[in-house]
């Protein structure tokens, strides 16, 4: 971690910092014309495998928005290549895994993961992005959380309800623990290598954790999340994003993340109260608000800032990824407004 304590890093540790730091989940993406221009030339996976281009889109999004942190351009599904599993990205349609993982023999036949080598292009992209960032702007590394990766592996892609993944999780202990354990191990290696390459903070994306009951989460998945968290130095900000997970907050609190990233479904203060005021919070504007107009955006931002009421430890973000149809001016307006209102 750089010694230069930026607003973002200070806020992760609940220290006073003004203006309020802001970055946007999925800030490098299709809503941005510079990103579209890159994607005209290369397919999504080619982009992911090209460190120069990944660094470029990371830095361009950071600069154009003037946000307080950059997030390395990559995808949570790249890691499954280390197990010998192929994923393609269809346009439209999203990720597709050619051979979904549904029995233990498949797990036993996975390739032995060589994370450092197989994902070297991500670490290279991190080094390049770091060298292009201003000294006071940190770089966030990330990975998918074990259960969210489990969902994609079992279903073979995105799903409306992830019922198949849930069914296997709840009915086949041997399969589930074997897969979750493996995903946990490679995720720890992956995130540590991102830190070693220069990432200043790490975020774990648990996009589908909200489909689990309190008891299933507690019994089956939570120990893996605690294991990942405890593998990291407490001086590196560890951000946990669980979507649709407000019913799990009393348990998520026990992960002891430096920062809890929350979606837009619940008001920020009751969420913060449950997750613990001693930890920082990140969120939680509904990304759909950015499809409206300046007046609506302003009213929602003021609503959030009024509740937070200058309490230290608040990082402004969206409650989920920015939508592809978002007008760039609206995203930029949001960033400038948050800075103006809190400086
Ligand atoms: O935030 C950033 O700027 C960094 C880049 C980033 C991407 N994916 C690039 C991407 C990050 C942080 C992710 C995380 C990710 N990927 C998540 C967790 C966050 C979330 O949204 O819940 C998940 C579930 C994925 C898996 C994934 N990747 C899906 C389901 C899709 C298709 C749906 C979609 O958004 O298009 C992707 C593709 C993807 N990942 C794109 C980008 C910019 C769009 C691909 C394109 O350029 O056509």
XYZ file of N, CA and C in Angstrom, residues 44-306:
789
model
N -14.229 -8.705 -26.082
C -14.089 -8.520 -24.640
C -12.925 -9.341 -24.054
N -12.839 -10.627 -24.418
C -11.781 -11.451 -23.833
C -10.393 -11.046 -24.314
N -10.300 -10.618 -25.570
C -9.011 -10.109 -26.071
C -8.587 -8.898 -25.257
N -9.560 -8.054 -24.965
C -9.282 -6.872 -24.139
C -8.756 -7.306 -22.771
N -9.463 -8.253 -22.151
C -9.049 -8.726 -20.821
C -7.630 -9.294 -20.832
N -7.241 -9.928 -21.938
C -5.923 -10.573 -22.003
C -4.805 -9.620 -22.427
N -5.161 -8.386 -22.709
C -4.173 -7.415 -23.186
C -3.873 -6.367 -22.089
N -2.759 -6.523 -21.362
C -2.475 -5.632 -20.220
C -2.438 -4.156 -20.594
N -1.884 -3.825 -21.759
C -1.820 -2.407 -22.159
C -3.220 -1.829 -22.285
N -4.081 -2.573 -22.984
C -5.446 -2.068 -23.181
C -6.237 -2.038 -21.871
N -6.029 -3.048 -21.014
C -6.720 -3.045 -19.711
C -6.309 -1.837 -18.882
N -4.997 -1.553 -18.882
C -4.521 -0.378 -18.144
C -5.116 0.883 -18.751
N -5.150 0.929 -20.073
C -5.686 2.129 -20.739
C -7.155 2.374 -20.373
N -8.004 1.354 -20.447
C -9.422 1.600 -20.133
C -9.623 1.885 -18.637
N -8.790 1.290 -17.805
C -8.835 1.574 -16.361
C -8.550 3.056 -16.108
N -7.456 3.536 -16.729
C -7.019 4.922 -16.493
C -7.952 5.929 -17.153
N -8.430 5.602 -18.334
C -9.329 6.533 -19.043
C -10.603 6.767 -18.241
N -11.201 5.692 -17.739
C -12.437 5.841 -16.958
C -12.170 6.670 -15.699
N -11.069 6.407 -15.049
C -10.705 7.129 -13.822
C -10.568 8.622 -14.100
N -9.856 8.920 -15.188
C -9.592 10.322 -15.525
C -10.846 11.057 -15.981
N -11.589 10.451 -16.896
C -12.766 11.124 -17.456
C -13.792 11.433 -16.367
N -13.930 10.516 -15.408
C -14.913 10.725 -14.338
C -14.347 11.555 -13.187
N -13.011 11.622 -13.087
C -12.335 12.263 -11.952
C -12.755 11.635 -10.617
N -12.831 10.311 -10.612
C -13.164 9.583 -9.381
C -11.923 9.387 -8.518
N -12.145 9.014 -7.262
C -11.073 8.939 -6.265
C -10.335 7.608 -6.229
N -10.786 6.641 -7.023
C -10.077 5.359 -7.101
C -10.265 4.789 -8.492
N -9.285 4.007 -8.914
C -9.406 3.245 -10.156
C -9.653 1.794 -9.765
N -10.342 1.042 -10.623
C -10.476 -0.404 -10.412
C -9.940 -1.079 -11.654
N -9.101 -2.071 -11.444
C -8.436 -2.695 -12.586
C -9.471 -3.334 -13.517
N -9.279 -3.155 -14.794
C -10.200 -3.752 -15.750
C -9.893 -5.237 -15.883
N -10.872 -6.064 -15.558
C -10.757 -7.527 -15.618
C -12.171 -8.066 -15.499
N -12.324 -9.352 -15.211
C -13.659 -9.894 -14.957
C -13.566 -10.984 -13.904
N -14.612 -11.126 -13.102
C -14.570 -12.128 -12.028
C -14.462 -13.556 -12.571
N -14.818 -13.774 -13.839
C -14.818 -15.152 -14.357
C -13.481 -15.587 -14.957
N -12.529 -14.671 -15.083
C -11.236 -15.044 -15.674
C -10.551 -16.140 -14.859
N -10.764 -16.130 -13.555
C -10.057 -17.061 -12.664
C -10.398 -18.523 -12.966
N -11.555 -18.788 -13.534
C -11.917 -20.197 -13.744
C -11.088 -20.844 -14.865
N -10.450 -20.022 -15.689
C -9.502 -20.569 -16.680
C -8.369 -21.334 -16.000
N -8.011 -20.930 -14.775
C -6.896 -21.597 -14.089
C -7.241 -23.051 -13.758
N -8.537 -23.380 -13.770
C -8.959 -24.765 -13.504
C -9.146 -25.546 -14.804
N -8.854 -24.869 -15.914
C -9.016 -25.508 -17.224
C -10.426 -25.363 -17.770
N -11.203 -24.449 -17.198
C -12.583 -24.254 -17.657
C -12.650 -23.043 -18.580
N -13.282 -23.238 -19.725
C -13.344 -22.161 -20.698
C -14.638 -21.367 -20.560
N -14.503 -20.050 -20.618
C -15.690 -19.186 -20.596
C -15.632 -18.287 -21.823
N -16.772 -18.120 -22.476
C -16.845 -17.188 -23.604
C -17.866 -16.111 -23.245
N -17.739 -14.958 -23.849
C -18.683 -13.869 -23.600
C -19.450 -13.604 -24.877
N -20.744 -13.895 -24.845
C -21.590 -13.717 -26.023
C -22.133 -12.306 -26.047
N -22.350 -11.809 -27.269
C -22.893 -10.453 -27.424
C -24.167 -10.504 -28.251
N -25.340 -10.314 -27.696
C -25.582 -10.155 -26.262
C -25.642 -11.532 -25.601
N -25.877 -11.542 -24.308
C -26.064 -12.816 -23.616
C -25.128 -13.016 -22.450
N -23.956 -12.358 -22.466
C -23.071 -12.463 -21.317
C -22.250 -13.741 -21.304
N -21.737 -14.104 -20.126
C -20.797 -15.223 -20.040
C -21.453 -16.573 -20.282
N -20.695 -17.470 -20.907
C -21.188 -18.823 -21.131
C -20.046 -19.804 -20.910
N -20.282 -20.767 -20.013
C -19.284 -21.793 -19.704
C -19.699 -23.050 -20.453
N -18.795 -23.504 -21.342
C -19.179 -24.563 -22.272
C -19.519 -25.868 -21.566
N -18.748 -26.198 -20.505
C -19.068 -27.413 -19.743
C -19.330 -27.034 -18.291
N -20.603 -26.796 -17.948
C -20.942 -26.465 -16.554
C -20.460 -27.573 -15.616
N -20.182 -27.212 -14.374
C -19.623 -28.162 -13.408
C -20.741 -28.650 -12.499
N -21.082 -29.937 -12.614
C -22.225 -30.438 -11.836
C -21.961 -31.750 -11.119
N -20.753 -32.330 -11.300
C -20.462 -33.536 -10.529
C -19.008 -33.548 -10.069
N -18.774 -34.377 -9.073
C -17.481 -34.357 -8.394
C -16.350 -34.844 -9.283
N -16.653 -35.728 -10.243
C -15.600 -36.203 -11.155
C -14.992 -35.044 -11.939
N -15.858 -34.101 -12.321
C -15.334 -32.950 -13.056
C -14.341 -32.167 -12.199
N -14.689 -32.008 -10.926
C -13.785 -31.267 -10.028
C -12.460 -32.015 -9.898
N -12.553 -33.336 -9.760
C -11.337 -34.138 -9.624
C -10.453 -34.060 -10.868
N -11.073 -33.763 -12.002
C -10.308 -33.699 -13.258
C -9.888 -32.287 -13.653
N -10.170 -31.299 -12.772
C -9.723 -29.939 -13.088
C -8.206 -29.922 -13.274
N -7.765 -29.013 -14.101
C -6.329 -28.738 -14.215
C -5.855 -28.193 -12.872
N -4.604 -28.462 -12.513
C -4.079 -27.871 -11.283
C -3.829 -26.383 -11.533
N -4.442 -25.538 -10.726
C -4.372 -24.092 -10.964
C -2.960 -23.557 -10.738
N -2.516 -22.757 -11.681
C -1.249 -22.044 -11.541
C -1.594 -20.556 -11.689
N -2.159 -20.012 -10.607
C -2.744 -18.666 -10.654
C -1.741 -17.600 -11.115
N -0.529 -17.680 -10.581
C 0.462 -16.632 -10.890
C 0.791 -16.615 -12.373
N 0.878 -17.788 -12.942
C 1.214 -17.896 -14.358
C -0.015 -17.694 -15.254
N -1.097 -18.387 -14.912
C -2.285 -18.357 -15.776
C -2.940 -16.969 -15.825
N -2.784 -16.189 -14.756
C -3.414 -14.858 -14.732
C -2.364 -13.744 -14.740
N -1.189 -14.069 -15.259
C -0.091 -13.083 -15.253
C -0.476 -11.800 -15.980
N -1.364 -11.905 -16.970
C -1.778 -10.700 -17.717
C -2.535 -9.717 -16.814
N -3.234 -10.218 -15.807
C -3.933 -9.315 -14.872
C -2.914 -8.565 -14.019
N -1.897 -9.295 -13.541
C -0.883 -8.656 -12.681
C -0.071 -7.636 -13.486
N 0.170 -7.971 -14.736
C 0.871 -7.045 -15.633
C 0.025 -5.774 -15.833
N -1.276 -5.960 -16.025
C -2.182 -4.808 -16.203
C -2.174 -3.930 -14.947
N -2.140 -4.563 -13.777
C -2.106 -3.798 -12.521
C -0.833 -2.958 -12.445
N 0.294 -3.560 -12.794
C 1.565 -2.814 -12.760
C 1.513 -1.627 -13.710
N 1.003 -1.859 -14.906
C 0.928 -0.772 -15.891
C -0.038 0.323 -15.426
N -1.179 -0.077 -14.910
C -2.173 0.914 -14.464
C -1.597 1.740 -13.309
N -0.945 1.054 -12.367
C -0.346 1.774 -11.230
C 0.654 2.820 -11.697
N 1.462 2.457 -12.685
C 2.501 3.390 -13.132
C 1.891 4.593 -13.850
N 0.642 4.460 -14.309
C 0.005 5.579 -14.999
C -0.919 6.405 -14.115
N -1.095 5.970 -12.863
C -2.027 6.681 -11.974
C -1.329 7.795 -11.207
N -2.040 8.905 -10.940
C -1.487 9.907 -10.034
C -1.191 9.246 -8.677
N -0.195 9.752 -7.971
C 0.270 9.159 -6.714
C -0.842 9.059 -5.662
N -1.774 10.009 -5.704
C -2.812 10.017 -4.655
C -4.066 9.234 -5.042
N -4.029 8.541 -6.164
C -5.200 7.768 -6.573
C -4.901 6.270 -6.452
N -5.584 5.576 -5.549
C -5.331 4.154 -5.369
C -5.991 3.290 -6.454
N -5.458 2.092 -6.565
C -5.989 1.116 -7.522
C -6.630 -0.037 -6.744
N -7.846 -0.364 -7.120
C -8.566 -1.466 -6.465
C -8.433 -2.726 -7.325
N -8.022 -3.816 -6.676
C -8.043 -5.124 -7.326
C -9.316 -5.837 -6.907
N -9.693 -6.899 -7.574
C -10.935 -7.580 -7.178
C -10.962 -9.039 -7.604
N -11.931 -9.754 -7.040
C -12.210 -11.139 -7.427
C -13.676 -11.412 -7.143
N -14.197 -12.464 -7.740
C -15.543 -12.920 -7.419
C -15.486 -13.751 -6.153
N -16.516 -13.683 -5.330
C -16.565 -14.493 -4.106
C -16.911 -15.942 -4.471
N -16.517 -16.897 -3.612
C -16.705 -18.308 -3.954
C -18.135 -18.690 -4.364
N -19.139 -18.248 -3.622
C -20.487 -18.687 -3.986
C -20.946 -18.108 -5.325
N -20.562 -16.867 -5.607
C -20.954 -16.262 -6.894
C -20.268 -16.993 -8.052
N -19.009 -17.374 -7.881
C -18.328 -18.162 -8.918
C -18.979 -19.540 -9.050
N -19.333 -20.125 -7.910
C -20.023 -21.424 -7.864
C -21.307 -21.353 -8.706
N -22.047 -20.253 -8.563
C -23.289 -20.069 -9.322
C -23.031 -20.132 -10.824
N -22.022 -19.384 -11.293
C -21.725 -19.381 -12.733
C -21.219 -20.747 -13.199
N -20.388 -21.394 -12.383
C -19.824 -22.684 -12.779
C -20.913 -23.739 -12.912
N -21.845 -23.769 -11.970
C -22.894 -24.792 -11.996
C -23.918 -24.495 -13.090
N -24.324 -23.241 -13.198
C -25.369 -22.894 -14.177
C -24.817 -22.852 -15.603
N -23.533 -22.550 -15.732
C -22.942 -22.405 -17.066
C -23.114 -21.005 -17.637
N -23.552 -20.075 -16.801
C -23.723 -18.689 -17.251
C -24.639 -17.955 -16.303
N -25.160 -16.826 -16.754
C -26.105 -16.081 -15.919
C -27.425 -16.834 -15.867
N -28.204 -16.607 -14.830
C -29.478 -17.291 -14.645
C -30.440 -16.338 -13.952
N -31.736 -16.615 -14.061
C -32.705 -15.749 -13.382
C -32.724 -15.971 -11.884
N -32.503 -17.205 -11.471
C -32.682 -17.527 -10.053
C -31.565 -18.402 -9.458
N -30.665 -18.908 -10.297
C -29.570 -19.781 -9.843
C -30.092 -20.970 -9.022
N -31.263 -21.484 -9.431
C -31.873 -22.594 -8.691
C -31.048 -23.874 -8.732
N -30.421 -24.111 -9.879
C -29.611 -25.327 -10.007
C -28.414 -25.265 -9.054
N -27.784 -24.089 -9.018
C -26.628 -23.897 -8.129
C -27.063 -24.074 -6.673
N -28.214 -23.501 -6.365
C -28.722 -23.575 -5.001
C -29.070 -25.022 -4.634
N -29.676 -25.714 -5.596
C -30.049 -27.107 -5.364
C -28.818 -27.951 -5.042
N -27.763 -27.788 -5.842
C -26.544 -28.561 -5.597
C -25.908 -28.172 -4.263
N -25.895 -26.891 -3.977
C -25.293 -26.419 -2.730
C -25.971 -27.059 -1.524
N -27.303 -27.160 -1.619
C -28.069 -27.631 -0.461
C -28.197 -29.149 -0.400
N -27.905 -29.833 -1.514
C -28.163 -31.277 -1.521
C -26.904 -32.119 -1.656
N -25.795 -31.513 -2.059
C -24.588 -32.316 -2.260
C -23.390 -31.664 -1.547
N -23.259 -32.030 -0.277
C -22.210 -31.445 0.570
C -20.812 -31.683 0.039
N -20.577 -32.896 -0.408
C -19.226 -33.252 -0.834
C -18.819 -32.395 -2.031
N -19.713 -32.336 -3.012
C -19.476 -31.517 -4.208
C -19.279 -30.052 -3.828
N -20.189 -29.539 -3.021
C -20.187 -28.111 -2.717
C -18.936 -27.694 -1.962
N -18.592 -28.468 -0.947
C -17.425 -28.080 -0.156
C -16.137 -28.233 -0.949
N -16.091 -29.241 -1.790
C -14.893 -29.431 -2.602
C -14.702 -28.229 -3.537
N -15.789 -27.822 -4.166
C -15.698 -26.707 -5.117
C -15.461 -25.374 -4.402
N -16.204 -25.127 -3.327
C -16.038 -23.859 -2.600
C -14.627 -23.740 -2.003
N -14.114 -24.868 -1.536
C -12.781 -24.864 -0.959
C -11.722 -24.538 -2.010
N -11.856 -25.149 -3.162
C -10.927 -24.889 -4.254
C -11.000 -23.427 -4.695
N -12.221 -22.916 -4.829
C -12.398 -21.523 -5.257
C -11.811 -20.562 -4.213
N -11.968 -20.929 -2.950
C -11.410 -20.108 -1.865
C -9.889 -20.036 -1.969
N -9.277 -21.191 -2.172
C -7.805 -21.231 -2.267
C -7.285 -20.389 -3.418
N -7.869 -20.561 -4.607
C -7.322 -19.830 -5.760
C -7.633 -18.335 -5.648
N -8.730 -18.005 -4.988
C -9.079 -16.585 -4.816
C -8.077 -15.894 -3.890
N -7.664 -16.583 -2.838
C -6.661 -16.003 -1.929
C -5.356 -15.751 -2.691
N -4.922 -16.737 -3.445
C -3.676 -16.573 -4.218
C -3.809 -15.432 -5.219
N -4.961 -15.378 -5.870
C -5.208 -14.355 -6.898
C -5.190 -12.945 -6.307
N -5.892 -12.761 -5.195
C -5.950 -11.422 -4.589
C -4.601 -11.012 -4.012
N -3.893 -11.973 -3.410
C -2.576 -11.633 -2.867
C -1.629 -11.218 -3.993
N -1.705 -11.897 -5.118
C -0.840 -11.548 -6.259
C -1.215 -10.174 -6.816
N -2.493 -9.809 -6.737
C -2.896 -8.464 -7.176
C -2.299 -7.405 -6.242
N -2.312 -7.702 -4.935
C -1.698 -6.775 -3.973
C -0.192 -6.678 -4.248
N 0.440 -7.816 -4.470
C 1.884 -7.827 -4.740
C 2.218 -7.048 -6.015
N 1.282 -7.052 -6.963
C 1.512 -6.320 -8.219
C 1.249 -4.821 -8.055
N 0.614 -4.422 -6.941
C 0.420 -2.992 -6.714
C -0.987 -2.556 -6.330
N -1.940 -3.478 -6.272
C -3.299 -3.080 -5.869
C -3.271 -2.548 -4.434
N -3.946 -1.430 -4.188
C -3.943 -0.779 -2.870
C -5.081 -1.247 -1.985
N -6.094 -1.854 -2.599
C -7.270 -2.336 -1.864
C -7.840 -3.478 -2.695
N -8.641 -4.330 -2.068
C -9.254 -5.420 -2.832
C -10.752 -5.490 -2.532
N -11.514 -5.791 -3.565
C -12.961 -5.922 -3.389
C -13.393 -7.320 -3.827
N -14.207 -7.938 -2.986
C -14.769 -9.247 -3.281
C -16.224 -9.041 -3.713
N -16.531 -9.446 -4.953
C -17.888 -9.276 -5.485
C -18.706 -10.538 -5.228
N -19.731 -10.420 -4.391
C -20.619 -11.562 -4.143
C -22.015 -11.211 -4.669
N -22.115 -11.196 -5.977
C -23.314 -10.681 -6.650
C -24.573 -11.500 -6.380
N -24.423 -12.810 -6.138
C -25.636 -13.658 -6.010
C -25.822 -14.251 -4.623
N -25.083 -13.777 -3.648
C -25.164 -14.330 -2.295
C -26.559 -14.142 -1.690
N -27.259 -13.092 -2.165
C -28.567 -12.758 -1.597
C -29.636 -13.818 -1.796
N -29.389 -14.815 -2.656
C -30.414 -15.860 -2.857
C -30.398 -16.882 -1.720
N -29.374 -16.834 -0.875
C -29.293 -17.826 0.201
C -30.039 -17.389 1.452
N -30.568 -18.367 2.161
C -31.199 -18.086 3.453
C -30.104 -17.769 4.470
N -30.523 -17.188 5.549
C -29.615 -16.863 6.651
C -28.854 -18.119 7.091
N -29.608 -19.186 7.275
C -29.007 -20.399 7.826
C -28.047 -21.071 6.847
N -28.419 -21.133 5.557
C -27.521 -21.738 4.554
C -26.246 -20.922 4.420
N -26.412 -19.604 4.407
C -25.229 -18.742 4.305
C -24.298 -18.996 5.491
N -24.889 -19.026 6.663
C -24.094 -19.205 7.880
C -23.373 -20.552 7.908
N -24.109 -21.602 7.546
C -23.575 -22.961 7.648
C -22.595 -23.317 6.561
N -22.911 -22.893 5.332
C -22.142 -23.405 4.194
C -21.111 -22.412 3.684
N -21.504 -21.158 3.485
C -20.651 -20.232 2.726
C -19.795 -19.309 3.608
N -20.356 -18.850 4.707
C -19.657 -17.858 5.539
C -18.225 -18.257 5.943
N -17.989 -19.516 6.335
C -16.611 -19.872 6.728
C -15.584 -19.636 5.617
N -15.994 -19.814 4.373
C -15.054 -19.576 3.265
C -14.740 -18.091 3.129
N -15.757 -17.263 3.344
C -15.536 -15.813 3.256
C -14.620 -15.347 4.385
N -14.816 -15.925 5.560
C -13.950 -15.567 6.700
C -12.514 -16.015 6.437
N -12.394 -17.171 5.792
C -11.063 -17.681 5.484
C -10.341 -16.742 4.509
N -11.072 -16.287 3.508
C -10.462 -15.357 2.543
C -10.058 -14.072 3.262
N -10.996 -13.523 4.024
C -10.701 -12.269 4.702
C -9.467 -12.395 5.605
N -9.400 -13.507 6.345
C -8.322 -13.663 7.320
C -6.969 -13.964 6.681
N -6.984 -14.202 5.388
C -5.708 -14.434 4.683
C -4.994 -13.112 4.404
N -5.681 -11.984 4.630
C -5.096 -10.689 4.257
C -4.767 -9.803 5.445
N -3.652 -9.116 5.263
C -3.172 -8.108 6.175
C -4.274 -7.070 6.430
N -4.542 -6.770 7.708
C -5.593 -5.795 8.066
C -5.271 -4.378 7.573
N -4.028 -4.134 7.148
C -3.671 -2.805 6.636
C -4.074 -2.588 5.191
N -4.465 -3.652 4.503
C -4.953 -3.529 3.122
C -6.476 -3.502 3.187
N -7.100 -2.427 2.704
C -8.562 -2.393 2.754
C -9.176 -3.590 2.009
N -10.082 -4.267 2.687
C -10.776 -5.434 2.143
C -12.251 -5.051 2.064
N -12.772 -4.975 0.849
C -14.155 -4.534 0.638
C -15.003 -5.744 0.247
N -16.120 -5.928 0.937
C -17.019 -7.032 0.593
C -18.320 -6.466 0.055
N -18.676 -6.872 -1.164
C -19.953 -6.456 -1.759
C -20.868 -7.669 -1.884
N -21.923 -7.681 -1.108
C -22.939 -8.731 -1.217
C -24.210 -8.083 -1.733
N -24.697 -8.568 -2.864
C -25.903 -7.953 -3.426
C -27.166 -8.619 -2.870
N -28.169 -7.808 -2.573
C -29.451 -8.337 -2.084
C -29.283 -9.086 -0.775
N -28.340 -8.642 0.029
C -27.909 -9.440 1.176
C -28.271 -8.822 2.521
N -29.255 -7.901 2.555
C -29.505 -7.202 3.821
C -29.940 -8.168 4.930
N -30.597 -9.270 4.549
C -30.988 -10.246 5.580
C -29.763 -10.956 6.180
N -28.611 -10.842 5.506
C -27.398 -11.525 5.962
C -26.441 -10.593 6.711
N -26.798 -9.310 6.826
C -25.857 -8.348 7.412
C -25.342 -8.745 8.799
N -26.185 -9.300 9.681
C -25.624 -9.671 10.989
C -24.487 -10.693 10.852
N -24.542 -11.537 9.821
C -23.473 -12.515 9.600
C -22.319 -11.916 8.811
N -22.652 -11.063 7.840
C -21.613 -10.408 7.026
C -20.702 -9.573 7.926
N -21.288 -9.011 8.954
C -20.500 -8.253 9.937
C -19.330 -9.094 10.460
N -19.561 -10.388 10.619
C -18.521 -11.256 11.187
C -17.394 -11.563 10.199
N -17.558 -11.187 8.925
C -16.436 -11.318 7.982
C -15.342 -10.327 8.380
N -15.766 -9.231 9.017
C -14.832 -8.206 9.467
C -14.107 -7.535 8.299
N -14.865 -7.255 7.225
C -14.302 -6.501 6.107
C -13.988 -5.089 6.577
N -12.986 -4.465 5.957
C -12.669 -3.066 6.276
C -13.829 -2.167 5.856
N -14.395 -2.517 4.693
C -15.496 -1.742 4.111
C -16.592 -2.708 3.677
N -17.828 -2.404 4.031
C -18.958 -3.169 3.524
C -19.620 -2.359 2.414
N -19.741 -2.976 1.237
C -20.335 -2.307 0.083
C -21.769 -2.813 -0.047
N -22.714 -1.864 -0.077
C -24.122 -2.281 -0.022
C -24.882 -1.858 -1.275
N -25.932 -2.601 -1.596
C -26.749 -2.242 -2.754
C -27.764 -1.169 -2.365
N -28.651 -0.827 -3.278
C -29.553 0.308 -3.078
C -30.881 -0.061 -2.405
N -31.068 -1.352 -2.140
C -32.404 -1.783 -1.721
C -32.778 -1.278 -0.333
N -31.792 -1.130 0.518
C -32.047 -0.713 1.897
C -31.464 0.677 2.112
N -32.062 1.448 2.981
C -31.513 2.754 3.333
C -30.139 2.573 3.980
N -29.299 3.554 3.791
C -27.897 3.374 4.188
C -27.692 3.284 5.709
N -28.437 4.078 6.493
C -28.117 4.096 7.926
C -28.514 2.814 8.671
N -29.698 2.255 8.403
C -29.992 0.966 9.064
C -28.986 -0.122 8.661
N -28.531 -0.074 7.385
C -27.531 -1.053 6.938
C -26.226 -0.852 7.718
N -25.811 0.395 7.811
C -24.545 0.714 8.508
C -24.635 0.327 9.981
N -25.789 0.604 10.574
C -26.017 0.269 11.980
C -25.828 -1.231 12.212
N -26.396 -2.041 11.308
C -26.299 -3.496 11.473
C -24.879 -3.993 11.191
N -24.233 -3.412 10.176
C -22.891 -3.878 9.793
C -21.812 -3.352 10.732
N -22.153 -2.321 11.481
C -21.222 -1.786 12.472
C -20.644 -0.457 12.050
N -20.861 0.562 12.877
C -20.348 1.907 12.567
C -18.825 1.977 12.665
N -18.206 0.953 13.240
C -16.740 0.965 13.315
C -16.109 0.567 11.984
N -16.929 0.090 11.037
C -16.431 -0.264 9.709
C -16.945 0.751 8.696
N -16.164 0.957 7.640
C -16.610 1.887 6.609
C -17.714 1.258 5.762
N -18.473 2.127 5.105
C -19.563 1.653 4.247
C -19.428 2.288 2.873
N -19.812 1.533 1.838
C -19.710 2.003 0.458
C -21.046 1.770 -0.233
N -21.558 2.809 -0.880
C -22.808 2.662 -1.622
C -23.456 4.007 -1.802
N -24.722 3.994 -1.990
C -25.585 2.919 -2.415
C -26.668 3.459 -3.344
N -26.247 4.397 -4.232
C -27.211 4.985 -5.177
C -27.678 3.917 -6.165
N -28.977 3.845 -6.360
C -29.538 2.927 -7.361
C -28.991 3.321 -8.740
N -28.306 2.390 -9.451
C -27.738 2.738 -10.765
C -28.799 3.272 -11.733
N -30.048 2.883 -11.542
C -31.127 3.349 -12.433
C -31.356 4.858 -12.292
N -30.984 5.437 -11.148
C -31.126 6.889 -10.963
C -30.294 7.642 -12.009
N -29.191 7.024 -12.433
C -28.333 7.688 -13.428
C -28.960 7.692 -14.823
N -30.108 7.045 -14.973
C -30.819 7.089 -16.259
C -31.816 8.250 -16.272
N -31.927 8.967 -15.142
C -32.921 10.042 -15.065
C -32.306 11.391 -15.467
N -32.409 12.391 -14.650
C -31.937 13.733 -15.011
C -31.213 14.344 -13.816
N -30.560 15.498 -14.031
C -29.750 16.112 -12.980
C -30.558 16.369 -11.707
N -31.802 16.849 -11.853
C -32.588 17.172 -10.651
C -32.844 15.933 -9.795
N -33.194 14.851 -10.453
C -33.476 13.609 -9.723
C -32.209 13.066 -9.087
N -31.126 13.113 -9.838
C -29.849 12.638 -9.300
C -29.480 13.467 -8.063
N -29.625 14.785 -8.188
C -29.263 15.668 -7.081
C -30.100 15.375 -5.831
N -31.391 15.200 -6.024
C -32.267 14.923 -4.877
C -31.856 13.623 -4.177
N -31.511 12.610 -4.962
C -31.116 11.321 -4.365
C -29.770 11.419 -3.651
N -28.838 12.170 -4.250
C -27.522 12.343 -3.628
C -27.675 13.075 -2.294
N -28.486 14.127 -2.291
C -28.706 14.881 -1.053
C -29.360 13.997 0.010
N -30.281 13.163 -0.437
C -30.932 12.241 0.502
C -29.894 11.335 1.172
N -28.978 10.797 0.386
C -27.947 9.911 0.950
C -27.000 10.703 1.857
N -26.520 11.840 1.365
C -25.551 12.622 2.155
C -26.156 13.135 3.460
N -27.429 13.499 3.432
C -28.086 13.957 4.658
C -28.135 12.866 5.716
